[in-house]
Amino acid sequence: MTRAVLFDTETTGLDPADGHRVLEIAALELINDLPTGRHFHTLIDPERDIPEEVVRVHGITARDVAGKPRFAQIAEELLAFFGAGPLIAHNAPFDFGFLDAELRRIGAPALDRGRMVDTLMLAKARFPGLPNSLDALCRRFGIDLSARTTHNALLDCRLLAEIYVELTGGRQRGLDLAAESAAAPAIAYAHDRARRERPILVSDAERAAHEAFLAKLKSPLWLD
């Protein structure tokens, strides 16, 4: 059983080097690449303003994060949920970069880049030259986008989990192969038995033609 965590962040801007901060984070637990239903989600007080142009993207305002915990207050619970397995994100270097900046502020070590799984890179490898944004992939795989009027970390995680299943063939790995393997010998036996027990029907004309043919044979072995 392999455990991984798929996560997404919403931020006040594009670059933590410019002082931008994380203001929402969501994470979903995956077992054998399939969601279990367990998740982590919180809004975060970014301790700074949220530019209007960014609000138009994700819809999170200063009023929404007023009174919410700061990153330092949720870091321990977040890292515990992350565990030690792979960490999956779409355009993962962006999310890793922001979380690393937040971890540095509280004196915690950066995330291990060896744990990074970037679904954007997986999509580019599978669909080279095509748009591979979250929206584009949802449309390509027929995943319902109707609830995605703005960016939302938890909703984006749930959509990305469906995309990840499609990109990795997780639906096939989720099949009950043990049950199929157990049933296979019985099915094969039933088919073989049906073949062996199928009666061979011969018409009167065919029987007469066969007897006429045998009458032409000299000293057939079965008469000895």
PDB file of N, CA, C and O in Angstrom, residues 41-77:
ATOM      1  N   HIS A  41      -7.368  21.060   5.103  1.00  0.00           N
ATOM      2  CA  HIS A  41      -7.711  22.301   4.405  1.00  0.00           C
ATOM      3  C   HIS A  41      -7.813  23.446   5.415  1.00  0.00           C
ATOM      4  O   HIS A  41      -8.429  23.289   6.471  1.00  0.00           O
ATOM      5  N   THR A  42      -7.203  24.572   5.085  1.00  0.00           N
ATOM      6  CA  THR A  42      -7.332  25.752   5.939  1.00  0.00           C
ATOM      7  C   THR A  42      -7.027  27.029   5.158  1.00  0.00           C
ATOM      8  O   THR A  42      -6.214  27.014   4.225  1.00  0.00           O
ATOM      9  N   LEU A  43      -7.706  28.096   5.526  1.00  0.00           N
ATOM     10  CA  LEU A  43      -7.311  29.437   5.118  1.00  0.00           C
ATOM     11  C   LEU A  43      -6.258  29.918   6.103  1.00  0.00           C
ATOM     12  O   LEU A  43      -6.236  29.484   7.265  1.00  0.00           O
ATOM     13  N   ILE A  44      -5.379  30.794   5.651  1.00  0.00           N
ATOM     14  CA  ILE A  44      -4.252  31.254   6.463  1.00  0.00           C
ATOM     15  C   ILE A  44      -4.177  32.778   6.405  1.00  0.00           C
ATOM     16  O   ILE A  44      -4.340  33.373   5.330  1.00  0.00           O
ATOM     17  N   ASP A  45      -3.944  33.388   7.547  1.00  0.00           N
ATOM     18  CA  ASP A  45      -3.676  34.827   7.581  1.00  0.00           C
ATOM     19  C   ASP A  45      -2.286  35.052   6.991  1.00  0.00           C
ATOM     20  O   ASP A  45      -1.284  34.639   7.581  1.00  0.00           O
ATOM     21  N   PRO A  46      -2.188  35.725   5.814  1.00  0.00           N
ATOM     22  CA  PRO A  46      -0.879  35.884   5.176  1.00  0.00           C
ATOM     23  C   PRO A  46      -0.029  37.003   5.788  1.00  0.00           C
ATOM     24  O   PRO A  46       1.111  37.193   5.352  1.00  0.00           O
ATOM     25  N   GLU A  47      -0.584  37.709   6.755  1.00  0.00           N
ATOM     26  CA  GLU A  47       0.134  38.792   7.453  1.00  0.00           C
ATOM     27  C   GLU A  47       0.562  39.902   6.484  1.00  0.00           C
ATOM     28  O   GLU A  47       1.595  40.550   6.693  1.00  0.00           O
ATOM     29  N   ARG A  48      -0.235  40.115   5.446  1.00  0.00           N
ATOM     30  CA  ARG A  48       0.022  41.180   4.488  1.00  0.00           C
ATOM     31  C   ARG A  48      -1.257  41.400   3.667  1.00  0.00           C
ATOM     32  O   ARG A  48      -2.250  40.674   3.811  1.00  0.00           O
ATOM     33  N   ASP A  49      -1.244  42.392   2.792  1.00  0.00           N
ATOM     34  CA  ASP A  49      -2.408  42.666   1.961  1.00  0.00           C
ATOM     35  C   ASP A  49      -2.535  41.639   0.843  1.00  0.00           C
ATOM     36  O   ASP A  49      -1.576  40.920   0.536  1.00  0.00           O
ATOM     37  N   ILE A  50      -3.736  41.586   0.264  1.00  0.00           N
ATOM     38  CA  ILE A  50      -3.984  40.705  -0.872  1.00  0.00           C
ATOM     39  C   ILE A  50      -4.317  41.592  -2.063  1.00  0.00           C
ATOM     40  O   ILE A  50      -5.367  42.240  -2.078  1.00  0.00           O
ATOM     41  N   PRO A  51      -3.457  41.690  -3.066  1.00  0.00           N
ATOM     42  CA  PRO A  51      -3.711  42.571  -4.207  1.00  0.00           C
ATOM     43  C   PRO A  51      -5.035  42.263  -4.898  1.00  0.00           C
ATOM     44  O   PRO A  51      -5.444  41.107  -4.997  1.00  0.00           O
ATOM     45  N   GLU A  52      -5.686  43.311  -5.388  1.00  0.00           N
ATOM     46  CA  GLU A  52      -6.996  43.157  -6.031  1.00  0.00           C
ATOM     47  C   GLU A  52      -6.946  42.222  -7.233  1.00  0.00           C
ATOM     48  O   GLU A  52      -7.865  41.436  -7.463  1.00  0.00           O
ATOM     49  N   GLU A  53      -5.870  42.301  -8.018  1.00  0.00           N
ATOM     50  CA  GLU A  53      -5.787  41.449  -9.203  1.00  0.00           C
ATOM     51  C   GLU A  53      -5.707  39.970  -8.826  1.00  0.00           C
ATOM     52  O   GLU A  53      -6.139  39.094  -9.583  1.00  0.00           O
ATOM     53  N   VAL A  54      -5.162  39.691  -7.645  1.00  0.00           N
ATOM     54  CA  VAL A  54      -5.077  38.303  -7.178  1.00  0.00           C
ATOM     55  C   VAL A  54      -6.435  37.851  -6.642  1.00  0.00           C
ATOM     56  O   VAL A  54      -6.838  36.699  -6.845  1.00  0.00           O
ATOM     57  N   VAL A  55      -7.137  38.756  -5.968  1.00  0.00           N
ATOM     58  CA  VAL A  55      -8.484  38.436  -5.474  1.00  0.00           C
ATOM     59  C   VAL A  55      -9.382  38.020  -6.633  1.00  0.00           C
ATOM     60  O   VAL A  55     -10.213  37.113  -6.509  1.00  0.00           O
ATOM     61  N   ARG A  56      -9.209  38.678  -7.780  1.00  0.00           N
ATOM     62  CA  ARG A  56     -10.044  38.337  -8.934  1.00  0.00           C
ATOM     63  C   ARG A  56      -9.780  36.921  -9.436  1.00  0.00           C
ATOM     64  O   ARG A  56     -10.631  36.315 -10.087  1.00  0.00           O
ATOM     65  N   VAL A  57      -8.598  36.383  -9.138  1.00  0.00           N
ATOM     66  CA  VAL A  57      -8.257  35.019  -9.568  1.00  0.00           C
ATOM     67  C   VAL A  57      -8.859  33.978  -8.640  1.00  0.00           C
ATOM     68  O   VAL A  57      -9.553  33.053  -9.074  1.00  0.00           O
ATOM     69  N   HIS A  58      -8.579  34.097  -7.333  1.00  0.00           N
ATOM     70  CA  HIS A  58      -9.039  33.054  -6.398  1.00  0.00           C
ATOM     71  C   HIS A  58     -10.223  33.466  -5.532  1.00  0.00           C
ATOM     72  O   HIS A  58     -10.813  32.626  -4.846  1.00  0.00           O
ATOM     73  N   GLY A  59     -10.575  34.736  -5.526  1.00  0.00           N
ATOM     74  CA  GLY A  59     -11.754  35.168  -4.785  1.00  0.00           C
ATOM     75  C   GLY A  59     -11.584  35.283  -3.287  1.00  0.00           C
ATOM     76  O   GLY A  59     -12.556  35.513  -2.559  1.00  0.00           O
ATOM     77  N   ILE A  60     -10.367  35.141  -2.784  1.00  0.00           N
ATOM     78  CA  ILE A  60     -10.126  35.208  -1.332  1.00  0.00           C
ATOM     79  C   ILE A  60      -9.756  36.637  -0.960  1.00  0.00           C
ATOM     80  O   ILE A  60      -8.776  37.183  -1.481  1.00  0.00           O
ATOM     81  N   THR A  61     -10.522  37.229  -0.068  1.00  0.00           N
ATOM     82  CA  THR A  61     -10.309  38.618   0.333  1.00  0.00           C
ATOM     83  C   THR A  61      -9.700  38.696   1.727  1.00  0.00           C
ATOM     84  O   THR A  61      -9.635  37.690   2.454  1.00  0.00           O
ATOM     85  N   ALA A  62      -9.283  39.900   2.099  1.00  0.00           N
ATOM     86  CA  ALA A  62      -8.744  40.124   3.444  1.00  0.00           C
ATOM     87  C   ALA A  62      -9.776  39.769   4.508  1.00  0.00           C
ATOM     88  O   ALA A  62      -9.430  39.263   5.580  1.00  0.00           O
ATOM     89  N   ARG A  63     -11.039  40.021   4.212  1.00  0.00           N
ATOM     90  CA  ARG A  63     -12.095  39.669   5.169  1.00  0.00           C
ATOM     91  C   ARG A  63     -12.175  38.157   5.372  1.00  0.00           C
ATOM     92  O   ARG A  63     -12.423  37.678   6.482  1.00  0.00           O
ATOM     93  N   ASP A  64     -11.941  37.387   4.294  1.00  0.00           N
ATOM     94  CA  ASP A  64     -12.007  35.919   4.401  1.00  0.00           C
ATOM     95  C   ASP A  64     -10.930  35.356   5.322  1.00  0.00           C
ATOM     96  O   ASP A  64     -11.144  34.336   5.991  1.00  0.00           O
ATOM     97  N   VAL A  65      -9.759  35.987   5.346  1.00  0.00           N
ATOM     98  CA  VAL A  65      -8.655  35.433   6.139  1.00  0.00           C
ATOM     99  C   VAL A  65      -8.493  36.131   7.490  1.00  0.00           C
ATOM    100  O   VAL A  65      -7.615  35.744   8.277  1.00  0.00           O
ATOM    101  N   ALA A  66      -9.324  37.133   7.752  1.00  0.00           N
ATOM    102  CA  ALA A  66      -9.233  37.820   9.045  1.00  0.00           C
ATOM    103  C   ALA A  66      -9.538  36.838  10.178  1.00  0.00           C
ATOM    104  O   ALA A  66     -10.545  36.123  10.153  1.00  0.00           O
ATOM    105  N   GLY A  67      -8.644  36.766  11.145  1.00  0.00           N
ATOM    106  CA  GLY A  67      -8.829  35.866  12.277  1.00  0.00           C
ATOM    107  C   GLY A  67      -8.430  34.431  12.022  1.00  0.00           C
ATOM    108  O   GLY A  67      -8.540  33.583  12.921  1.00  0.00           O
ATOM    109  N   LYS A  68      -7.985  34.116  10.815  1.00  0.00           N
ATOM    110  CA  LYS A  68      -7.546  32.754  10.507  1.00  0.00           C
ATOM    111  C   LYS A  68      -6.147  32.529  11.078  1.00  0.00           C
ATOM    112  O   LYS A  68      -5.402  33.475  11.346  1.00  0.00           O
ATOM    113  N   PRO A  69      -5.749  31.265  11.272  1.00  0.00           N
ATOM    114  CA  PRO A  69      -4.423  31.005  11.840  1.00  0.00           C
ATOM    115  C   PRO A  69      -3.305  31.441  10.900  1.00  0.00           C
ATOM    116  O   PRO A  69      -3.486  31.484   9.674  1.00  0.00           O
ATOM    117  N   ARG A  70      -2.176  31.759  11.473  1.00  0.00           N
ATOM    118  CA  ARG A  70      -0.980  32.030  10.682  1.00  0.00           C
ATOM    119  C   ARG A  70      -0.320  30.707  10.316  1.00  0.00           C
ATOM    120  O   ARG A  70      -0.603  29.676  10.920  1.00  0.00           O
ATOM    121  N   PHE A  71       0.584  30.764   9.349  1.00  0.00           N
ATOM    122  CA  PHE A  71       1.213  29.517   8.882  1.00  0.00           C
ATOM    123  C   PHE A  71       1.902  28.787  10.030  1.00  0.00           C
ATOM    124  O   PHE A  71       1.814  27.558  10.126  1.00  0.00           O
ATOM    125  N   ALA A  72       2.562  29.512  10.901  1.00  0.00           N
ATOM    126  CA  ALA A  72       3.273  28.881  12.020  1.00  0.00           C
ATOM    127  C   ALA A  72       2.338  28.041  12.886  1.00  0.00           C
ATOM    128  O   ALA A  72       2.754  27.041  13.480  1.00  0.00           O
ATOM    129  N   GLN A  73       1.065  28.435  12.934  1.00  0.00           N
ATOM    130  CA  GLN A  73       0.114  27.733  13.784  1.00  0.00           C
ATOM    131  C   GLN A  73      -0.428  26.453  13.150  1.00  0.00           C
ATOM    132  O   GLN A  73      -0.950  25.586  13.864  1.00  0.00           O
ATOM    133  N   ILE A  74      -0.315  26.329  11.835  1.00  0.00           N
ATOM    134  CA  ILE A  74      -0.845  25.129  11.167  1.00  0.00           C
ATOM    135  C   ILE A  74       0.266  24.231  10.625  1.00  0.00           C
ATOM    136  O   ILE A  74       0.005  23.134  10.137  1.00  0.00           O
ATOM    137  N   ALA A  75       1.512  24.692  10.721  1.00  0.00           N
ATOM    138  CA  ALA A  75       2.624  23.974  10.090  1.00  0.00           C
ATOM    139  C   ALA A  75       2.778  22.547  10.613  1.00  0.00           C
ATOM    140  O   ALA A  75       2.968  21.606   9.824  1.00  0.00           O
ATOM    141  N   GLU A  76       2.691  22.363  11.919  1.00  0.00           N
ATOM    142  CA  GLU A  76       2.905  21.031  12.497  1.00  0.00           C
ATOM    143  C   GLU A  76       1.838  20.054  12.004  1.00  0.00           C
ATOM    144  O   GLU A  76       2.148  18.920  11.613  1.00  0.00           O
ATOM    145  N   GLU A  77       0.579  20.491  12.005  1.00  0.00           N
ATOM    146  CA  GLU A  77      -0.500  19.620  11.543  1.00  0.00           C
ATOM    147  C   GLU A  77      -0.363  19.321  10.054  1.00  0.00           C
ATOM    148  O   GLU A  77      -0.591  18.196   9.596  1.00  0.00           O
TER     149      GLU A  77
END
